[in-house]
Short mmCIF file of N, CA and C in Angstrom, two decimals:
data_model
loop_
_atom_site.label_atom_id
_atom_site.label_comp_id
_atom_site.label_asym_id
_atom_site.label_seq_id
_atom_site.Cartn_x
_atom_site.Cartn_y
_atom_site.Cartn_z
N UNK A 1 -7.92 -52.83 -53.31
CA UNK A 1 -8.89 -51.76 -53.15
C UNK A 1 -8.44 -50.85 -52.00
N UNK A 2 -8.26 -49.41 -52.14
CA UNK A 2 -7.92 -48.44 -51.43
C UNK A 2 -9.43 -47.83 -50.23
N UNK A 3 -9.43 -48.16 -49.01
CA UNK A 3 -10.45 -47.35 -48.37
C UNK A 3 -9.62 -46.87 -46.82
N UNK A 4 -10.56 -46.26 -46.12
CA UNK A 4 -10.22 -45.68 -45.14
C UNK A 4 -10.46 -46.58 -43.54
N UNK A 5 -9.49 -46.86 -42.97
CA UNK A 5 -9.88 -47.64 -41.76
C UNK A 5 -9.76 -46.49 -40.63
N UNK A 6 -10.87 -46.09 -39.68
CA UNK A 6 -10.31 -45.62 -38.60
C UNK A 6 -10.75 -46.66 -37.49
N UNK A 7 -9.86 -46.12 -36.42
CA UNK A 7 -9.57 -47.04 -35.07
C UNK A 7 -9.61 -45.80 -33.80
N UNK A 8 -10.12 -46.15 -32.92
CA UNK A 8 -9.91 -46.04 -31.56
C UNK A 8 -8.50 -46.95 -31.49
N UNK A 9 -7.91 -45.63 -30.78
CA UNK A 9 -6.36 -45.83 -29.93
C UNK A 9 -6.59 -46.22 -28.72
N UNK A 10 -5.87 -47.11 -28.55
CA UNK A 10 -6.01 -47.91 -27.28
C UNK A 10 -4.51 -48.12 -26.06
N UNK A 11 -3.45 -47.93 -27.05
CA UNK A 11 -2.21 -47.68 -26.19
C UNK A 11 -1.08 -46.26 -27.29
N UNK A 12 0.05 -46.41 -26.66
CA UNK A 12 1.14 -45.49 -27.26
C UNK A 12 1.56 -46.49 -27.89
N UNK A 13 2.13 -46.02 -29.01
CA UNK A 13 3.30 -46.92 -29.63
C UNK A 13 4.30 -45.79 -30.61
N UNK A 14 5.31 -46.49 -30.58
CA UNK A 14 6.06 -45.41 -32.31
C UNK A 14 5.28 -45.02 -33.27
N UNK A 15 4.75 -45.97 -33.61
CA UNK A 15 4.17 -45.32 -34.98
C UNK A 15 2.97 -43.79 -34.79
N UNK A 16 1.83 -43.91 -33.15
CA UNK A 16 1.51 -43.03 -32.83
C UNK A 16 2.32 -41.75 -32.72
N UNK A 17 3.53 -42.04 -32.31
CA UNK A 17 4.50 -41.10 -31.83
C UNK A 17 4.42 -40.34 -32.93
N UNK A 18 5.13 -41.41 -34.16
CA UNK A 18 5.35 -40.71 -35.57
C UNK A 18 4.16 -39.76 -36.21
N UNK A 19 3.20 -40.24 -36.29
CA UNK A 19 2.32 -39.62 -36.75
C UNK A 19 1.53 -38.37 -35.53
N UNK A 20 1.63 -37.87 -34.64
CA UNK A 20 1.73 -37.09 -34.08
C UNK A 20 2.90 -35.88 -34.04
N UNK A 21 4.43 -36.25 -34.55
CA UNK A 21 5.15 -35.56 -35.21
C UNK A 21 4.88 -35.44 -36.77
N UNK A 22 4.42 -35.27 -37.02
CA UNK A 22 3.93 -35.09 -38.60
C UNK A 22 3.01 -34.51 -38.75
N UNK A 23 1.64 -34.90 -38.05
CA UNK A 23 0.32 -34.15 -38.44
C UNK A 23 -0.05 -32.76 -37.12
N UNK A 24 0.98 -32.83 -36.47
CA UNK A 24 0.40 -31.79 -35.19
C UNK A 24 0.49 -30.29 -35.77
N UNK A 25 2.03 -30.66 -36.67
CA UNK A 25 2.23 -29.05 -37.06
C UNK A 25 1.57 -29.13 -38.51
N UNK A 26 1.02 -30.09 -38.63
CA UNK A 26 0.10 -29.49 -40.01
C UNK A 26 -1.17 -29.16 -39.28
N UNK A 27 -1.27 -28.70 -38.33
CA UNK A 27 -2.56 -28.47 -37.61
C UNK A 27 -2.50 -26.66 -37.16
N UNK A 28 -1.16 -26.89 -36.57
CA UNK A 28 -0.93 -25.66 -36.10
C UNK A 28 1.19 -25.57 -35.85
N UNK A 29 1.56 -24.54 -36.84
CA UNK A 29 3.03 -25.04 -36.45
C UNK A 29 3.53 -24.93 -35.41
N UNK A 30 3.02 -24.02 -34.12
CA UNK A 30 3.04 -23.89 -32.85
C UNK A 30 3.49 -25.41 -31.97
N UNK A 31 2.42 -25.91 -32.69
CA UNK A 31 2.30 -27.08 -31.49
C UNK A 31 3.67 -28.30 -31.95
N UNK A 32 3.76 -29.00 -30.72
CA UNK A 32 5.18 -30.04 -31.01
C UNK A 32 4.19 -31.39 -30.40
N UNK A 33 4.74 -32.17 -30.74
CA UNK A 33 4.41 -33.63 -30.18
C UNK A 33 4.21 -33.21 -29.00
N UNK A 34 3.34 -34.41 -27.92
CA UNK A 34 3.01 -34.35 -26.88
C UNK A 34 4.23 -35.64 -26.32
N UNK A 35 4.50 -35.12 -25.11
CA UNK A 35 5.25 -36.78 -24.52
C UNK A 35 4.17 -37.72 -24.32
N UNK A 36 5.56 -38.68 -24.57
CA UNK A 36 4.62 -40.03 -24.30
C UNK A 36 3.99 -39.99 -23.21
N UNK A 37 4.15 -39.36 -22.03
CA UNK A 37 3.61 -39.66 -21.07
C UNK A 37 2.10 -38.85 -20.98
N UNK A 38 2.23 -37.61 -21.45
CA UNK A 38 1.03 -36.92 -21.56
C UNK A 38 -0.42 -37.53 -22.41
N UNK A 39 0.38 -38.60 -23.38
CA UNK A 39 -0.46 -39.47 -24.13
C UNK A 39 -0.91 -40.72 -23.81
N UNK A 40 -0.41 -40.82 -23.01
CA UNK A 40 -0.56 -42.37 -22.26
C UNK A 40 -1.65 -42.00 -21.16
N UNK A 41 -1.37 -40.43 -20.65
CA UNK A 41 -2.38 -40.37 -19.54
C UNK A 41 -3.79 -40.17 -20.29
N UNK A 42 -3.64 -39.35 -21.14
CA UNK A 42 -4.79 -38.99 -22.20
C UNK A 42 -5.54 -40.38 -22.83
N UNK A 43 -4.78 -41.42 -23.23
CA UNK A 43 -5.45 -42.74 -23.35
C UNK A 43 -5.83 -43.15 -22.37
N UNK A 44 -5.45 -43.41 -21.31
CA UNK A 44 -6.20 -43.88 -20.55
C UNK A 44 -6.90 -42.94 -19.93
N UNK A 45 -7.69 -41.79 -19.70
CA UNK A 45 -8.37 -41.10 -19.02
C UNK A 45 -10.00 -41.86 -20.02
N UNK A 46 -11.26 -42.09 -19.10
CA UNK A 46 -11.72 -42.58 -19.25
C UNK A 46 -13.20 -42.14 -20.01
N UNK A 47 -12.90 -40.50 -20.08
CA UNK A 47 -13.83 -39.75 -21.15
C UNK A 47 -13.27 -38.88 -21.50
N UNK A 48 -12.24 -39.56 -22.49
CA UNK A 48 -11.42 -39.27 -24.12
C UNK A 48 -11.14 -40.10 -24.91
N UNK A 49 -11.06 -40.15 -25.77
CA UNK A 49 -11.06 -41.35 -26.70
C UNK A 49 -10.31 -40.38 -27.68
N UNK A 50 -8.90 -41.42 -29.00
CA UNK A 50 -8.18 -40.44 -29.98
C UNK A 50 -8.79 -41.69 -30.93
N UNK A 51 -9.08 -41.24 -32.12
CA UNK A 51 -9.76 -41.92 -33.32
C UNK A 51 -8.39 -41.75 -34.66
N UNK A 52 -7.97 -42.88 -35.09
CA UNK A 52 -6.87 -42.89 -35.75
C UNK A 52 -7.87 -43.09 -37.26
N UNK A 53 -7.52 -42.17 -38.69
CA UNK A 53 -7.59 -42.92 -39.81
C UNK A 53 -6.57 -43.20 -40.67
N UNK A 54 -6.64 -44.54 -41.12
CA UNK A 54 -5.47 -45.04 -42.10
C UNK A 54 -5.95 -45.29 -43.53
N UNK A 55 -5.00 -45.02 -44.46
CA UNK A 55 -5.10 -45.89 -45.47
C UNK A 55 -4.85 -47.00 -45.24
N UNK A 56 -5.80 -48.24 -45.90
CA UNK A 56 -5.67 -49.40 -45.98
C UNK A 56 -6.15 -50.44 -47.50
N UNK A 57 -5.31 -51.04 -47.15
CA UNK A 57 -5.36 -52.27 -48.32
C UNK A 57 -6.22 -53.23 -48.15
N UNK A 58 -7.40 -53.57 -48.52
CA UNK A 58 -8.07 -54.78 -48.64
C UNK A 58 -8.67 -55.54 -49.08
N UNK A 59 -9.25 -56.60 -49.55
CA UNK A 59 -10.02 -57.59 -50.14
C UNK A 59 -11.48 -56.97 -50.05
N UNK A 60 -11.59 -57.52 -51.37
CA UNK A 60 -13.25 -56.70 -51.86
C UNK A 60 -14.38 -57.13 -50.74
N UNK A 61 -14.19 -58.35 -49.98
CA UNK A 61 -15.11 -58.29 -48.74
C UNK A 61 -14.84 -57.43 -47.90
N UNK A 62 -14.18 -57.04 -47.80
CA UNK A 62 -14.48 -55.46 -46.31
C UNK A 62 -15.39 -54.66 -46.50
N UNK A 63 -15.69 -54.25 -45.52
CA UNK A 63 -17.44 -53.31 -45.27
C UNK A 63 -16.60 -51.55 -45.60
N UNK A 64 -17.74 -51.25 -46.17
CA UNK A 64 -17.44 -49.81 -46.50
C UNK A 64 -17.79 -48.89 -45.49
N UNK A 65 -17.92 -47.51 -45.53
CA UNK A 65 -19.08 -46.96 -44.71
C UNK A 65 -19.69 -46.37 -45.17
N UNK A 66 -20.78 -45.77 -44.20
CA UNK A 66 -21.94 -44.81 -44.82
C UNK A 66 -21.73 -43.63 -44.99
N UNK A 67 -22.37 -42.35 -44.68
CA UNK A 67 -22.07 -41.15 -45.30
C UNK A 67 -21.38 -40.44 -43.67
N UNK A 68 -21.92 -40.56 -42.56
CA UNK A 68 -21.48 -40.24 -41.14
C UNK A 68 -20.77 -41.81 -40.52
N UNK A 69 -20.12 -42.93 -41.63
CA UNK A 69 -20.23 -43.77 -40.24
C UNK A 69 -18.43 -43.85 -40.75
N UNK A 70 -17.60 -44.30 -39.83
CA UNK A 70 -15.76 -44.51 -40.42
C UNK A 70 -16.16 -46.24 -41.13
N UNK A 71 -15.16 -46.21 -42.12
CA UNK A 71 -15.15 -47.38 -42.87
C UNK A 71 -14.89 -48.67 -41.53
N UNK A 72 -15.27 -49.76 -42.23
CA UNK A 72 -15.33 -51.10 -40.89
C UNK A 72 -14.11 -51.82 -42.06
N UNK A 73 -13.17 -52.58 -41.01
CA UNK A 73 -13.23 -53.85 -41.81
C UNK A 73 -12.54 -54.92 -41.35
N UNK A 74 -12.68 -55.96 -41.94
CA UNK A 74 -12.29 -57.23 -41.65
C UNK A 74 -11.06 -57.30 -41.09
N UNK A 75 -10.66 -58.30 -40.38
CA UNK A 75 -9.30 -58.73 -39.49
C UNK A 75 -7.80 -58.55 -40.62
N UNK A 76 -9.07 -58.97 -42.26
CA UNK A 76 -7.70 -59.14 -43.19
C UNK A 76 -7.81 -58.12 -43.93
N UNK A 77 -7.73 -57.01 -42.91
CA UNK A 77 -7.44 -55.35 -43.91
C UNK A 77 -5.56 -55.78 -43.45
N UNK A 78 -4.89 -54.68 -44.22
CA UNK A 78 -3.93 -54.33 -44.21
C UNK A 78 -3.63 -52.79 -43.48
N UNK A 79 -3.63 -52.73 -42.57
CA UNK A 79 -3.66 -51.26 -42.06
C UNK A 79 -2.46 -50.68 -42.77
N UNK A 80 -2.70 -49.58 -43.11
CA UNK A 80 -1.18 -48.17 -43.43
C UNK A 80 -1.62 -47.25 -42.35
N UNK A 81 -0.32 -46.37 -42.75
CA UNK A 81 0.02 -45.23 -42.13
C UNK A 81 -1.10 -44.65 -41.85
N UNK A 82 -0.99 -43.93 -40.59
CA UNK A 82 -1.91 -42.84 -40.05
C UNK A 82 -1.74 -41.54 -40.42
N UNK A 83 -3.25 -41.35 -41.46
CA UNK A 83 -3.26 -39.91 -42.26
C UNK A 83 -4.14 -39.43 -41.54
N UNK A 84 -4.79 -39.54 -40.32
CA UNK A 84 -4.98 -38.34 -39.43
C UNK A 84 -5.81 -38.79 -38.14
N UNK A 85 -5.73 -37.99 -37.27
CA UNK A 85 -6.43 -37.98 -35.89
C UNK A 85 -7.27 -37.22 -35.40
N UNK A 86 -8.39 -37.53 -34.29
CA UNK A 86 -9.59 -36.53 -33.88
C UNK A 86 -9.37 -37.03 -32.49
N UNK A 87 -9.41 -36.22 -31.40
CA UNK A 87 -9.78 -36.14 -30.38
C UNK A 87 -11.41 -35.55 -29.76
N UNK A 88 -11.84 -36.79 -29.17
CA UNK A 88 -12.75 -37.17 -28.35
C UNK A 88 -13.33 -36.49 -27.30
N UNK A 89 -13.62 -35.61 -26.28
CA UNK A 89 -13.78 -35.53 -24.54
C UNK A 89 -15.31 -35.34 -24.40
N UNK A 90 -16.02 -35.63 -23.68
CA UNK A 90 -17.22 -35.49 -22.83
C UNK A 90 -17.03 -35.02 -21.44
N UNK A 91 -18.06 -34.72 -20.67
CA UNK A 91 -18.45 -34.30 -19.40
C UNK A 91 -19.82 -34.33 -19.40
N UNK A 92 -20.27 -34.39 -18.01
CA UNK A 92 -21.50 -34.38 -17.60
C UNK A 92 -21.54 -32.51 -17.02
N UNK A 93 -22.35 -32.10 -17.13
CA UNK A 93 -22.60 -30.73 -16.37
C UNK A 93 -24.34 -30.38 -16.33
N UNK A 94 -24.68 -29.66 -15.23
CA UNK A 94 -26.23 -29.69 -14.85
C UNK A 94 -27.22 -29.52 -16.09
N UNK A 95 -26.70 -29.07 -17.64
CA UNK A 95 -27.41 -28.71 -18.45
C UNK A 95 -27.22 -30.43 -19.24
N UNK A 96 -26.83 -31.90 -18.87
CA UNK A 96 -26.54 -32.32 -19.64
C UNK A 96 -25.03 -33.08 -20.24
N UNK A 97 -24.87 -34.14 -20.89
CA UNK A 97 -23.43 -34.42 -21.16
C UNK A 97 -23.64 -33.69 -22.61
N UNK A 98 -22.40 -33.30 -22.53
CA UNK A 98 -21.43 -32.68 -23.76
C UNK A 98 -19.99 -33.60 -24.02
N UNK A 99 -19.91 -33.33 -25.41
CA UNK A 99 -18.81 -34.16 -25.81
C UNK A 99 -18.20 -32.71 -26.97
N UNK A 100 -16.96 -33.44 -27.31
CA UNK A 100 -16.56 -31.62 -27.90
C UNK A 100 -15.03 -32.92 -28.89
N UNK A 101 -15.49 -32.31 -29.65
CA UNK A 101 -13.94 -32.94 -30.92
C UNK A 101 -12.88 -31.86 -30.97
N UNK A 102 -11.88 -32.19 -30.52
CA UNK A 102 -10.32 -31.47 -30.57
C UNK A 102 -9.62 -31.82 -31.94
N UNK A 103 -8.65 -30.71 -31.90
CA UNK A 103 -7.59 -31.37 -32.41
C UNK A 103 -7.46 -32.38 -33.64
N UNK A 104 -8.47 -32.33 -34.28
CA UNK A 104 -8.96 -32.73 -35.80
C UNK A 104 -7.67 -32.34 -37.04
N UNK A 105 -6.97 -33.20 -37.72
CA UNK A 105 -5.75 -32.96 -38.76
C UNK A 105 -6.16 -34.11 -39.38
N UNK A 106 -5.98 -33.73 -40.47
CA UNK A 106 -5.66 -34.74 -42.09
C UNK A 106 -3.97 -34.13 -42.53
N UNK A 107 -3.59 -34.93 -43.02
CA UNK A 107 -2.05 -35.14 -43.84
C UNK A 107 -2.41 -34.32 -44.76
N UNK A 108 -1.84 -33.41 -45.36
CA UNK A 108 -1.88 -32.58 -46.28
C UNK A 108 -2.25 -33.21 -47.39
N UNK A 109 -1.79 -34.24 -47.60
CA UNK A 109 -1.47 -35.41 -48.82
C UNK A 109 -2.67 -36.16 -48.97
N UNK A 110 -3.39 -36.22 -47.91
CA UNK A 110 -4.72 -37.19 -47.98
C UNK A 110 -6.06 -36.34 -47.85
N UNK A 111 -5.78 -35.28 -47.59
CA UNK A 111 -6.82 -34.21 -47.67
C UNK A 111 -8.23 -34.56 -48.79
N UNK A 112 -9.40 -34.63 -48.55
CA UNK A 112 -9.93 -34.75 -49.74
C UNK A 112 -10.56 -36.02 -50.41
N UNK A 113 -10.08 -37.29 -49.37
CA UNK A 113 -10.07 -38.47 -49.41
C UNK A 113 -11.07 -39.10 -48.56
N UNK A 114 -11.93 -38.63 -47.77
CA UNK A 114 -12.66 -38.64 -47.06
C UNK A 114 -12.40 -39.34 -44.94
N UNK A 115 -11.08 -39.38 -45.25
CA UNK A 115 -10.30 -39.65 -44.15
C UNK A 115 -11.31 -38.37 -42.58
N UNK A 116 -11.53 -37.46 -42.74
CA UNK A 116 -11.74 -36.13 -41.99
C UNK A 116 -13.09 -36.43 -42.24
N UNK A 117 -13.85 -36.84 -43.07
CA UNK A 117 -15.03 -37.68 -42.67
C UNK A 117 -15.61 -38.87 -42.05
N UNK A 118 -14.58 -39.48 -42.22
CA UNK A 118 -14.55 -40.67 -41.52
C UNK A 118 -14.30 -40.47 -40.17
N UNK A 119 -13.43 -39.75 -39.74
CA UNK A 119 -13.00 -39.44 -38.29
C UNK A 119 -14.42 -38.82 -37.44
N UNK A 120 -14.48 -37.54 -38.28
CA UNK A 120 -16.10 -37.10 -37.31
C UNK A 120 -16.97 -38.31 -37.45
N UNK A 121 -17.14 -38.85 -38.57
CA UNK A 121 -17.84 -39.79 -38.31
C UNK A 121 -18.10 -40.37 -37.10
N UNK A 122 -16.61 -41.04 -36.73
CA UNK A 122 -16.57 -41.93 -35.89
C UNK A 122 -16.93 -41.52 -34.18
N UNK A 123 -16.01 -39.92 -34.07
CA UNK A 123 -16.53 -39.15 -33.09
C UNK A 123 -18.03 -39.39 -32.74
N UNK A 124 -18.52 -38.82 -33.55
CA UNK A 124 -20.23 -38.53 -33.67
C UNK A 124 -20.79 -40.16 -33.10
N UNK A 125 -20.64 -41.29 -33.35
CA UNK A 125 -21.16 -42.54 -33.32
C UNK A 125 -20.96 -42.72 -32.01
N UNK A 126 -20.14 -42.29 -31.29
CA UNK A 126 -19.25 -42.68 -29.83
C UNK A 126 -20.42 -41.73 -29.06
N UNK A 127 -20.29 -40.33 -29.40
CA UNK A 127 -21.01 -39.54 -28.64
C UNK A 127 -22.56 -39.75 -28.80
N UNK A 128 -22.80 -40.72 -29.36
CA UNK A 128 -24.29 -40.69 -29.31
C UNK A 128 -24.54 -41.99 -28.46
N UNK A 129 -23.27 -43.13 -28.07
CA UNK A 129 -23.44 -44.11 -27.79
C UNK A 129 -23.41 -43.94 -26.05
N UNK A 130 -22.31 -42.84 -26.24
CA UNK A 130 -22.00 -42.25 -24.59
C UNK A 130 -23.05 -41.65 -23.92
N UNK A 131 -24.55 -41.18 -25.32
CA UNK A 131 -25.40 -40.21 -24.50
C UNK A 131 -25.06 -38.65 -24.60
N UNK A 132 -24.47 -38.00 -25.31
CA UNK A 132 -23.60 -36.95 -25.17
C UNK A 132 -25.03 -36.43 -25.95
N UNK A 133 -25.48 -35.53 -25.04
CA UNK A 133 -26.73 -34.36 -25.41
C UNK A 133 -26.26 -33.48 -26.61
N UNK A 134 -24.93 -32.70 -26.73
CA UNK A 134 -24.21 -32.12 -27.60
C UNK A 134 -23.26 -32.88 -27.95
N UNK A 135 -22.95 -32.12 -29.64
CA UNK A 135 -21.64 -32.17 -29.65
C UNK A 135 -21.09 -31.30 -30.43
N UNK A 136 -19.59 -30.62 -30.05
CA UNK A 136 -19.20 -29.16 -30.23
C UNK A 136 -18.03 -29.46 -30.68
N UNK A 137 -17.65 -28.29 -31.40
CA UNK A 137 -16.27 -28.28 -31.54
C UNK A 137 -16.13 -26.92 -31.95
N UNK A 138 -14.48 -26.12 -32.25
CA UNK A 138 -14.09 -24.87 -33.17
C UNK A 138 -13.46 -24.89 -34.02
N UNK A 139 -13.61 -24.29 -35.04
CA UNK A 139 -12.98 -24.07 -36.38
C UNK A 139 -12.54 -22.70 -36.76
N UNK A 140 -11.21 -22.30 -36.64
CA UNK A 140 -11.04 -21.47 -37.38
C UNK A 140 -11.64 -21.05 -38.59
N UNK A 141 -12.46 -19.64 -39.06
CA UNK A 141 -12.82 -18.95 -39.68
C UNK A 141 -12.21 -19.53 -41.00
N UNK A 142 -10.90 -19.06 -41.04
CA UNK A 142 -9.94 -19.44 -42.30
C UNK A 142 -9.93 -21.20 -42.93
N UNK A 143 -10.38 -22.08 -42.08
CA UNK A 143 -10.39 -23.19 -42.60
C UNK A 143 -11.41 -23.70 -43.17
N UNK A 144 -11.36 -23.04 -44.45
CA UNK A 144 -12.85 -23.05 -45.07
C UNK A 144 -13.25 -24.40 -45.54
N UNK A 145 -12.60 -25.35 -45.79
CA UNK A 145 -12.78 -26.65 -45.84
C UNK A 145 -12.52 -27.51 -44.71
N UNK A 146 -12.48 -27.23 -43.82
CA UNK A 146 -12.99 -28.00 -42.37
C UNK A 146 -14.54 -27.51 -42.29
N UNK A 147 -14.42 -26.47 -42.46
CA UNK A 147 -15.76 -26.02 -41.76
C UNK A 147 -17.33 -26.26 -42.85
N UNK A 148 -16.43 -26.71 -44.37
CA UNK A 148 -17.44 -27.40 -44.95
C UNK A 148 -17.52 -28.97 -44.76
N UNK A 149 -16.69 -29.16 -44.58
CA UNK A 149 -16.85 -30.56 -44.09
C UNK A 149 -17.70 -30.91 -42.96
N UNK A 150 -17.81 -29.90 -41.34
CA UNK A 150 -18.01 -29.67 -40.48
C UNK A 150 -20.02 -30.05 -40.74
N UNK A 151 -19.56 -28.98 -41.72
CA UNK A 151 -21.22 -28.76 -42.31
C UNK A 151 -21.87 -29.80 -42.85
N UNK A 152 -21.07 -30.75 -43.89
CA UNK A 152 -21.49 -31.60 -43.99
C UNK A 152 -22.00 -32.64 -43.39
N UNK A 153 -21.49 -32.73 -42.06
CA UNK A 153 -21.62 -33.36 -41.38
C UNK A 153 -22.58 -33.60 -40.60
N UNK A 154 -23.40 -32.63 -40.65
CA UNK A 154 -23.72 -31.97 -39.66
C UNK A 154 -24.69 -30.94 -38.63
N UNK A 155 -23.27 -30.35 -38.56
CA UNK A 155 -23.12 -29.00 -38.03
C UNK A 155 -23.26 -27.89 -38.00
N UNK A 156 -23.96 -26.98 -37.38
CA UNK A 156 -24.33 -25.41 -37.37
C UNK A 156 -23.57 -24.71 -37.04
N UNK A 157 -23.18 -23.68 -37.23
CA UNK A 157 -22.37 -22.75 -36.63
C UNK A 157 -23.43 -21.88 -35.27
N UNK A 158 -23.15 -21.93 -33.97
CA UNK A 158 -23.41 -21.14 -32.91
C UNK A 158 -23.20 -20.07 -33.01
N UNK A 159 -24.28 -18.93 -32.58
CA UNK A 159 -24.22 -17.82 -32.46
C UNK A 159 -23.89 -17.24 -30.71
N UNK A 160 -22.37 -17.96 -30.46
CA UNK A 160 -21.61 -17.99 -29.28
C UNK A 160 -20.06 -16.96 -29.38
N UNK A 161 -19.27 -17.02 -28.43
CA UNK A 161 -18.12 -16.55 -28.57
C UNK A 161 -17.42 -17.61 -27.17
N UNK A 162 -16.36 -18.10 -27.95
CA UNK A 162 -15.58 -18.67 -27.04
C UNK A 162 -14.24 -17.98 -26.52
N UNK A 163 -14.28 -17.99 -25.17
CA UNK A 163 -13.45 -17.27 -24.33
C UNK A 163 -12.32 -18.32 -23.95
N UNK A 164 -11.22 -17.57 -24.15
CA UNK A 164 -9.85 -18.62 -23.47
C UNK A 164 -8.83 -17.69 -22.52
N UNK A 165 -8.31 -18.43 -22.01
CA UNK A 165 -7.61 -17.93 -20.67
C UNK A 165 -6.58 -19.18 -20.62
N UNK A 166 -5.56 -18.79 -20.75
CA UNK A 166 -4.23 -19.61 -20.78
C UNK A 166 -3.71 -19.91 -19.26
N UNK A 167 -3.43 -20.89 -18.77
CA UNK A 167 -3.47 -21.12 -17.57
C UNK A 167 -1.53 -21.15 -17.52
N UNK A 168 -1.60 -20.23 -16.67
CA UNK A 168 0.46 -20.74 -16.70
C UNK A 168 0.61 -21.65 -16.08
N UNK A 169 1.48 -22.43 -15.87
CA UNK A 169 2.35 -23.32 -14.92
C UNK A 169 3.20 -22.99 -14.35
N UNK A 170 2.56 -22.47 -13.29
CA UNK A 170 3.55 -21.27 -12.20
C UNK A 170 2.70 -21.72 -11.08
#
């Protein structure tokens, strides 16, 4: 039986590596892998969390999930490959904690599979466990199936404008 396992990342390894060269530029072709080291600090920083989903192989006892929750399962799943990742962050600020999902990719290939549901899912469960008053994220206009998914989920679109300012390293 084919379902979706996601996981909280807990260290670096290759296979993270790998699948961070694979799904980053299906996100944006701009972007390149992060070093290991930038990811290692990012795991361990202590309000972020990266949510891995896999295909997995398992025995008809494994727990499914619900419509917002990531699939659960038993010790004797078979984990596969990582078909995509969500990033996590919170803060506290005087209005309240906020939590905000980054960096959200599905595999081109698994698109559709409910993998990108499972992930917010899992986001969403964390931030409610953390207390997180909000939770935010952005979507490109053009990604009209993120942003139904988003919806499904969910989510409203804000009647906001987000401002960015690129910080050099100078």
């Amino acid at each position: 039986m084919k379902l979706l396992v996601v996981d909280r990342v807990k260290g670096f390894s290759a296979e993270l590596e790998e699948a961070f060269c694979r799904l980053l530029p299906q996100l944006s072709p701009r972007l390149a892998a992060p070093l290991e080291e930038r990811v290692r600090q990012m795991l361990a920083h202590p309000t972020t969390a990266l949510f891995v989903a896999r295909e997995a192989e398992a025995p008809e006892a494994a727990m499914t999930a619900g419509p917002t929750t990531p699939t659960c399962a038993d010790d004797s799943v078979a984990r596969g490959r990582i078909v995509g990742m969500l990033t996590l962050v919170w803060y506290d600020a005087p209005s309240g904690r906020k939590a905000w999902i980054e960096d959200v990719v599905v595999d081109a290939a698994a698109r559709g599979c409910g993998a990108g549901h499972a992930l917010v899912g899992a986001a969403q469960g964390l931030a409610r466990k953390i207390g997180a008053e909000r939770l935010m994220l952005t979507s490109n206009p053009r990604r009209t199936a993120a942003r139904a998914l988003y919806r499904k989920c969910g989510f409203n679109e804000a009647e906001t404008t987000v401002f960015v300012s690129n910080m050099d390293k100078g």
